[in-house]
Amino acid sequence: MFAVIGAVGVLVSSAVAIWGLPAALQSSDVAKQAEAREQNKDKQDDAKEERLTVGPAIDIAAGEPNLLYGGRFALAQRTTNAQSLPDGGFLSDKYRAWLVKNKGLRVNEATVRVTIFPIHRGTVVIQNMRITNLSCQPTRYTGTAVIPPVFGDSGGEALPTAVAFDLSEPSPRPWKNNGWVPTENREGAWQLSGNAFAKAIYLDGGEDFDARAFDLSFFTKSKDCEFGVEVNVTTAGRGDEWYRVAFPGPRLTYKVAGRPERYETSVVSESVEEPPVLRGPHTSSRPSALRKGTFLPAPGRP
C-alpha cells in the first residue's frame, strides 16, 4: 500500500516537474525579450542623441523643382530612327528612360531644387554656397535637340530661395535670382541682383526642425560644364563646415550642356501626353541673357 502511494507521489512529482518546465522556460524567454527590447531602446536613444549632437549638422535632399518650363535638352548623337523614340508623353517613365539611356542633358540653363534639413539641437546658420570642381569645354551636344512642351506647375508651395550661378565666371558666385524679366528686344533676360547670402539664413534644428528649399540655377552659355555644389553652415559646438550636395542619381556632380548654333536633328513634343516626333535640323536661339547688378560679399565673409 505504502509502495503504491510512494509510486503515485513520484509520478505526481515527475508530472509537476515536467509540466512546470515549459512555464519556467516561457517566463525566462519573456524576461530575455524584455531585456533585449530595453537594450534596443537604449541603443536607439543613443543613436538619436548622437544624431542630434555629434553627427552631421544637416541633411540635404536634391530633386527637380516644381516649377517646370519649356527648357531644352540635347543629345550628343544624332537621332535618325523614329522607331527608337518613346511611345509615352514627356512626363512618362518611358520618356525619362529614353532620355537617361541617351545621356540627355539640359541645355545652357538648369535648375535643381535643394532642401536643407537641420539636425542638431539649437540653431543652424546657412552662410554660403559655392561651386566646386568646375570643368567646362566647348559643347559636344550638337546631335539632337530635345524640345519638350511648355508647361508649369507651382505645386502650391511657398517659393524657395532662388540662387543663380554663372558658370562662365572665373569663380562662380551665388547670385540672388530675381527671375525672368522682359527686355527691349523682347527676348528677355534673367535678372541677377546681389549676393543670395548677404544675410545668413537661420534654421532651428533638433527633433522639431525647420527646413529651407533653394532653387539653384546654373548657366553655361556655349560650354558643357560639370561641377559640384557645397553648402556652408555654422553650428554651436561644430563651428564652420562645408557639406556636399548629392544630386539625384545619386551623384556628387551635375552636368549642363552648352548651346550650339545648330543641331543635326530634333525631337519635338507637341503636348505633355503625346509621344514625341522626329524632325529635321534645329537652329538654336541665343543663350539666355544674364543681367547682373552689384555682387557684394557678406560682412565678415569672402
Tab-separated table of C-alpha atoms in Angstrom:
chain	number	residue	atom	x	y	z
A	1	MET	CA	0.000	0.000	0.000
A	2	PHE	CA	2.740	2.429	1.014
A	3	ALA	CA	4.722	1.369	-2.037
A	4	VAL	CA	1.790	2.252	-4.286
A	5	ILE	CA	1.341	5.644	-2.629
A	6	GLY	CA	5.053	6.269	-2.935
A	7	ALA	CA	4.961	5.392	-6.595
A	8	VAL	CA	1.999	7.709	-7.164
A	9	GLY	CA	3.863	10.514	-5.376
A	10	VAL	CA	6.863	10.010	-7.584
A	11	LEU	CA	4.653	10.148	-10.669
A	12	VAL	CA	2.891	13.315	-9.480
A	13	SER	CA	6.203	14.979	-8.632
A	14	SER	CA	7.577	13.982	-12.024
A	15	ALA	CA	4.477	15.264	-13.787
A	16	VAL	CA	4.615	18.575	-11.933
A	17	ALA	CA	8.282	18.903	-12.792
A	18	ILE	CA	7.645	18.081	-16.443
A	19	TRP	CA	4.553	20.250	-16.814
A	20	GLY	CA	6.149	23.157	-14.977
A	21	LEU	CA	9.208	23.182	-17.246
A	22	PRO	CA	7.585	24.967	-20.253
A	23	ALA	CA	6.159	27.651	-17.945
A	24	ALA	CA	9.588	28.264	-16.441
A	25	LEU	CA	11.151	28.445	-19.886
A	26	GLN	CA	8.412	30.807	-21.114
A	27	SER	CA	8.956	33.106	-18.138
A	28	SER	CA	12.675	33.163	-18.854
A	29	ASP	CA	12.080	33.951	-22.549
A	30	VAL	CA	9.753	36.839	-21.667
A	31	ALA	CA	12.395	38.275	-19.353
A	32	LYS	CA	15.073	37.962	-22.032
A	33	GLN	CA	12.830	39.581	-24.645
A	34	ALA	CA	12.042	42.457	-22.307
A	35	GLU	CA	15.750	42.923	-21.612
A	36	ALA	CA	16.519	42.857	-25.370
A	37	ARG	CA	13.801	45.453	-26.028
A	38	GLU	CA	15.222	47.685	-23.315
A	39	GLN	CA	18.745	47.351	-24.707
A	40	ASN	CA	17.471	48.100	-28.226
A	41	LYS	CA	15.619	51.178	-26.940
A	42	ASP	CA	18.806	52.361	-25.223
A	43	LYS	CA	20.726	51.918	-28.485
A	44	GLN	CA	18.069	53.865	-30.422
A	45	ASP	CA	18.132	56.642	-27.822
A	46	ASP	CA	21.941	56.760	-28.009
A	47	ALA	CA	21.845	56.890	-31.837
A	48	LYS	CA	19.211	59.630	-31.716
A	49	GLU	CA	21.257	61.637	-29.215
A	50	GLU	CA	24.368	61.204	-31.353
A	51	ARG	CA	22.476	62.365	-34.446
A	52	LEU	CA	21.232	65.460	-32.605
A	53	THR	CA	24.599	66.378	-31.097
A	54	VAL	CA	27.529	64.547	-32.728
A	55	GLY	CA	26.720	63.561	-36.341
A	56	PRO	CA	26.338	65.803	-39.422
A	57	ALA	CA	24.626	69.119	-38.736
A	58	ILE	CA	22.331	68.948	-41.802
A	59	ASP	CA	20.737	66.620	-44.326
A	60	ILE	CA	20.419	67.721	-47.964
A	61	ALA	CA	17.862	66.439	-50.484
A	62	ALA	CA	18.074	67.372	-54.180
A	63	GLY	CA	15.494	66.942	-56.936
A	64	GLU	CA	13.536	68.606	-59.719
A	65	PRO	CA	11.811	71.912	-58.904
A	66	ASN	CA	8.016	72.042	-59.024
A	67	LEU	CA	8.087	74.981	-61.414
A	68	LEU	CA	8.744	73.427	-64.821
A	69	TYR	CA	9.108	75.360	-68.058
A	70	GLY	CA	9.858	74.555	-71.678
A	71	GLY	CA	13.596	74.199	-71.198
A	72	ARG	CA	15.650	72.388	-73.838
A	73	PHE	CA	17.540	69.112	-73.619
A	74	ALA	CA	20.177	67.789	-76.009
A	75	LEU	CA	21.800	64.506	-77.033
A	76	ALA	CA	25.393	64.308	-78.206
A	77	GLN	CA	24.490	61.918	-81.054
A	78	ARG	CA	22.177	62.443	-83.992
A	79	THR	CA	18.782	60.706	-83.777
A	80	THR	CA	17.630	59.275	-87.126
A	81	ASN	CA	15.303	56.401	-86.208
A	82	ALA	CA	11.782	57.489	-85.272
A	83	GLN	CA	11.041	53.945	-84.074
A	84	SER	CA	13.560	54.356	-81.258
A	85	LEU	CA	11.615	57.225	-79.691
A	86	PRO	CA	9.481	56.589	-76.575
A	87	ASP	CA	5.774	55.959	-77.126
A	88	GLY	CA	4.813	57.846	-73.951
A	89	GLY	CA	4.387	61.546	-73.233
A	90	PHE	CA	7.036	63.889	-71.828
A	91	LEU	CA	6.252	63.050	-68.174
A	92	SER	CA	6.077	59.282	-68.675
A	93	ASP	CA	8.581	56.746	-67.325
A	94	LYS	CA	9.316	55.599	-70.894
A	95	TYR	CA	10.310	59.132	-71.916
A	96	ARG	CA	12.573	59.507	-68.862
A	97	ALA	CA	14.186	56.126	-69.505
A	98	TRP	CA	14.846	57.078	-73.139
A	99	LEU	CA	16.416	60.389	-72.110
A	100	VAL	CA	18.627	58.697	-69.494
A	101	LYS	CA	19.676	55.936	-71.909
A	102	ASN	CA	20.763	58.550	-74.465
A	103	LYS	CA	22.509	60.669	-71.774
A	104	GLY	CA	20.384	63.718	-72.436
A	105	LEU	CA	21.394	66.944	-70.699
A	106	ARG	CA	19.666	70.235	-70.110
A	107	VAL	CA	20.949	72.974	-72.400
A	108	ASN	CA	22.509	76.254	-71.253
A	109	GLU	CA	20.425	76.531	-68.098
A	110	ALA	CA	19.209	74.089	-65.479
A	111	THR	CA	17.558	74.381	-62.079
A	112	VAL	CA	17.838	71.909	-59.207
A	113	ARG	CA	15.809	72.166	-56.002
A	114	VAL	CA	17.898	71.585	-52.884
A	115	THR	CA	16.186	71.256	-49.499
A	116	ILE	CA	18.253	71.577	-46.323
A	117	PHE	CA	17.101	69.893	-43.117
A	118	PRO	CA	18.970	70.921	-39.934
A	119	ILE	CA	19.560	68.085	-37.483
A	120	HIS	CA	21.426	69.423	-34.460
A	121	ARG	CA	19.666	70.935	-31.489
A	122	GLY	CA	19.848	74.679	-31.495
A	123	THR	CA	20.348	76.950	-34.486
A	124	VAL	CA	21.912	76.023	-37.810
A	125	VAL	CA	23.126	79.015	-39.822
A	126	ILE	CA	23.349	78.685	-43.618
A	127	GLN	CA	26.147	81.071	-44.583
A	128	ASN	CA	27.024	80.438	-48.217
A	129	MET	CA	27.139	78.121	-51.239
A	130	ARG	CA	29.923	77.537	-53.743
A	131	ILE	CA	30.731	75.690	-56.965
A	132	THR	CA	33.475	73.044	-56.722
A	133	ASN	CA	35.477	71.007	-59.234
A	134	LEU	CA	34.201	73.051	-62.174
A	135	SER	CA	35.203	71.701	-65.590
A	136	CYS	CA	33.923	73.280	-68.832
A	137	GLN	CA	34.644	72.628	-72.527
A	138	PRO	CA	33.091	73.566	-75.887
A	139	THR	CA	29.826	71.695	-76.264
A	140	ARG	CA	29.737	68.223	-77.777
A	141	TYR	CA	25.940	68.076	-77.550
A	142	THR	CA	25.194	69.022	-81.149
A	143	GLY	CA	23.421	65.866	-82.377
A	144	THR	CA	19.767	66.211	-81.338
A	145	ALA	CA	17.718	68.975	-79.738
A	146	VAL	CA	15.003	67.567	-77.459
A	147	ILE	CA	12.190	70.116	-77.258
A	148	PRO	CA	9.550	69.431	-74.584
A	149	PRO	CA	6.139	71.122	-74.419
A	150	VAL	CA	5.799	74.357	-72.433
A	151	PHE	CA	4.023	73.759	-69.124
A	152	GLY	CA	4.245	74.658	-65.456
A	153	ASP	CA	3.018	73.616	-62.022
A	154	SER	CA	3.582	75.706	-58.916
A	155	GLY	CA	2.549	72.886	-56.602
A	156	GLY	CA	1.004	75.363	-54.173
A	157	GLU	CA	4.210	75.688	-52.156
A	158	ALA	CA	5.919	78.727	-50.704
A	159	LEU	CA	8.533	79.980	-53.130
A	160	PRO	CA	12.054	78.707	-52.369
A	161	THR	CA	15.146	80.887	-52.132
A	162	ALA	CA	16.363	81.386	-55.729
A	163	VAL	CA	20.137	81.261	-56.292
A	164	ALA	CA	21.938	81.539	-59.649
A	165	PHE	CA	25.472	80.569	-60.693
A	166	ASP	CA	27.006	81.890	-63.907
A	167	LEU	CA	29.472	79.095	-64.722
A	168	SER	CA	31.284	81.321	-67.228
A	169	GLU	CA	32.620	83.439	-64.352
A	170	PRO	CA	36.227	82.691	-63.269
A	171	SER	CA	34.895	81.894	-59.774
A	172	PRO	CA	31.106	81.460	-59.955
A	173	ARG	CA	29.296	83.327	-57.190
A	174	PRO	CA	25.866	82.681	-55.604
A	175	TRP	CA	23.762	85.474	-57.111
A	176	LYS	CA	20.270	86.277	-55.902
A	177	ASN	CA	17.996	85.268	-58.778
A	178	ASN	CA	15.109	87.695	-59.288
A	179	GLY	CA	13.700	85.689	-62.186
A	180	TRP	CA	12.953	86.237	-65.851
A	181	VAL	CA	12.237	89.816	-66.948
A	182	PRO	CA	11.286	91.267	-70.369
A	183	THR	CA	13.814	93.363	-72.280
A	184	GLU	CA	13.673	95.880	-75.150
A	185	ASN	CA	14.346	93.199	-77.778
A	186	ARG	CA	11.557	91.020	-76.331
A	187	GLU	CA	13.929	88.105	-75.779
A	188	GLY	CA	14.053	88.628	-72.024
A	189	ALA	CA	16.846	88.070	-69.527
A	190	TRP	CA	17.497	86.600	-66.100
A	191	GLN	CA	17.837	89.358	-63.515
A	192	LEU	CA	20.642	88.625	-61.027
A	193	SER	CA	20.999	91.131	-58.237
A	194	GLY	CA	23.436	90.912	-55.333
A	195	ASN	CA	24.543	88.100	-53.064
A	196	ALA	CA	21.927	85.451	-52.274
A	197	PHE	CA	23.594	85.010	-48.873
A	198	ALA	CA	24.165	88.658	-48.000
A	199	LYS	CA	22.043	87.779	-44.976
A	200	ALA	CA	22.643	84.446	-43.294
A	201	ILE	CA	19.673	82.061	-43.047
A	202	TYR	CA	18.822	80.736	-39.576
A	203	LEU	CA	17.052	77.412	-39.063
A	204	ASP	CA	16.057	75.631	-35.859
A	205	GLY	CA	17.353	72.069	-35.573
A	206	GLY	CA	16.567	69.151	-33.282
A	207	GLU	CA	13.513	66.914	-33.334
A	208	ASP	CA	11.078	69.649	-34.455
A	209	PHE	CA	13.338	71.092	-37.136
A	210	ASP	CA	12.812	73.750	-39.789
A	211	ALA	CA	13.662	73.204	-43.452
A	212	ARG	CA	14.540	75.548	-46.304
A	213	ALA	CA	14.289	74.923	-50.052
A	214	PHE	CA	16.627	76.538	-52.587
A	215	ASP	CA	16.222	76.570	-56.359
A	216	LEU	CA	19.786	76.538	-57.719
A	217	SER	CA	20.015	77.690	-61.350
A	218	PHE	CA	23.140	77.111	-63.458
A	219	PHE	CA	24.010	78.945	-66.703
A	220	THR	CA	26.689	77.637	-69.107
A	221	LYS	CA	26.333	79.645	-72.393
A	222	SER	CA	28.085	77.610	-75.150
A	223	LYS	CA	30.073	75.172	-72.988
A	224	ASP	CA	29.392	71.791	-71.426
A	225	CYS	CA	30.055	72.102	-67.690
A	226	GLU	CA	30.355	69.555	-64.897
A	227	PHE	CA	30.591	70.671	-61.273
A	228	GLY	CA	29.716	70.087	-57.650
A	229	VAL	CA	27.974	72.299	-55.099
A	230	GLU	CA	28.790	72.754	-51.423
A	231	VAL	CA	26.783	74.412	-48.646
A	232	ASN	CA	28.439	76.313	-45.803
A	233	VAL	CA	26.780	76.079	-42.358
A	234	THR	CA	27.720	77.081	-38.823
A	235	THR	CA	26.505	75.341	-35.663
A	236	ALA	CA	27.332	75.611	-31.987
A	237	GLY	CA	29.995	73.117	-30.983
A	238	ARG	CA	30.996	72.283	-34.568
A	239	GLY	CA	31.777	75.692	-35.971
A	240	ASP	CA	32.015	76.360	-39.704
A	241	GLU	CA	31.624	73.389	-42.111
A	242	TRP	CA	31.049	72.718	-45.847
A	243	TYR	CA	28.604	69.991	-46.952
A	244	ARG	CA	28.496	68.476	-50.449
A	245	VAL	CA	25.188	68.313	-52.312
A	246	ALA	CA	24.309	64.848	-53.648
A	247	PHE	CA	22.315	65.288	-56.863
A	248	PRO	CA	19.625	62.792	-57.975
A	249	GLY	CA	21.180	59.524	-59.049
A	250	PRO	CA	22.762	59.888	-56.549
A	251	ARG	CA	25.905	61.610	-57.836
A	252	LEU	CA	28.198	64.300	-56.467
A	253	THR	CA	28.474	66.243	-59.735
A	254	TYR	CA	25.952	67.746	-62.116
A	255	LYS	CA	26.226	68.389	-65.878
A	256	VAL	CA	24.690	71.057	-68.104
A	257	ALA	CA	25.242	71.148	-71.877
A	258	GLY	CA	26.258	74.238	-73.846
A	259	ARG	CA	24.130	75.708	-76.618
A	260	PRO	CA	25.478	75.191	-80.154
A	261	GLU	CA	24.411	77.158	-83.207
A	262	ARG	CA	22.644	74.184	-84.793
A	263	TYR	CA	21.532	70.604	-84.053
A	264	GLU	CA	21.514	67.913	-86.746
A	265	THR	CA	18.036	66.646	-85.808
A	266	SER	CA	15.290	67.468	-83.317
A	267	VAL	CA	12.810	65.501	-81.203
A	268	VAL	CA	9.701	67.587	-80.526
A	269	SER	CA	6.803	67.075	-78.093
A	270	GLU	CA	3.643	68.939	-79.023
A	271	SER	CA	1.936	68.197	-75.678
A	272	VAL	CA	2.661	66.547	-72.331
A	273	GLU	CA	0.530	63.471	-73.136
A	274	GLU	CA	1.510	62.766	-76.750
A	275	PRO	CA	4.728	60.904	-77.709
A	276	PRO	CA	7.478	62.946	-79.383
A	277	VAL	CA	8.062	63.118	-83.133
A	278	LEU	CA	11.317	63.193	-85.095
A	279	ARG	CA	12.015	66.290	-87.163
A	280	GLY	CA	14.868	67.861	-89.087
A	281	PRO	CA	17.714	70.158	-88.021
A	282	HIS	CA	17.104	72.759	-85.332
A	283	THR	CA	18.742	76.182	-85.155
A	284	SER	CA	19.357	77.377	-81.607
A	285	SER	CA	18.316	80.735	-80.307
A	286	ARG	CA	20.908	82.761	-78.447
A	287	PRO	CA	21.811	81.687	-74.881
A	288	SER	CA	19.751	83.294	-72.159
A	289	ALA	CA	20.991	86.759	-71.242
A	290	LEU	CA	22.027	87.483	-67.657
A	291	ARG	CA	21.535	90.985	-66.319
A	292	LYS	CA	23.685	91.435	-63.229
A	293	GLY	CA	23.660	94.042	-60.521
A	294	THR	CA	26.444	94.532	-57.970
A	295	PHE	CA	27.670	91.499	-56.034
A	296	LEU	CA	28.883	92.402	-52.549
A	297	PRO	CA	30.402	89.838	-50.153
A	298	ALA	CA	28.505	89.334	-46.917
A	299	PRO	CA	30.052	91.092	-43.881
A	300	GLY	CA	32.950	89.090	-42.465
A	301	ARG	CA	32.890	86.541	-45.340
A	302	PRO	CA	34.683	86.483	-48.716
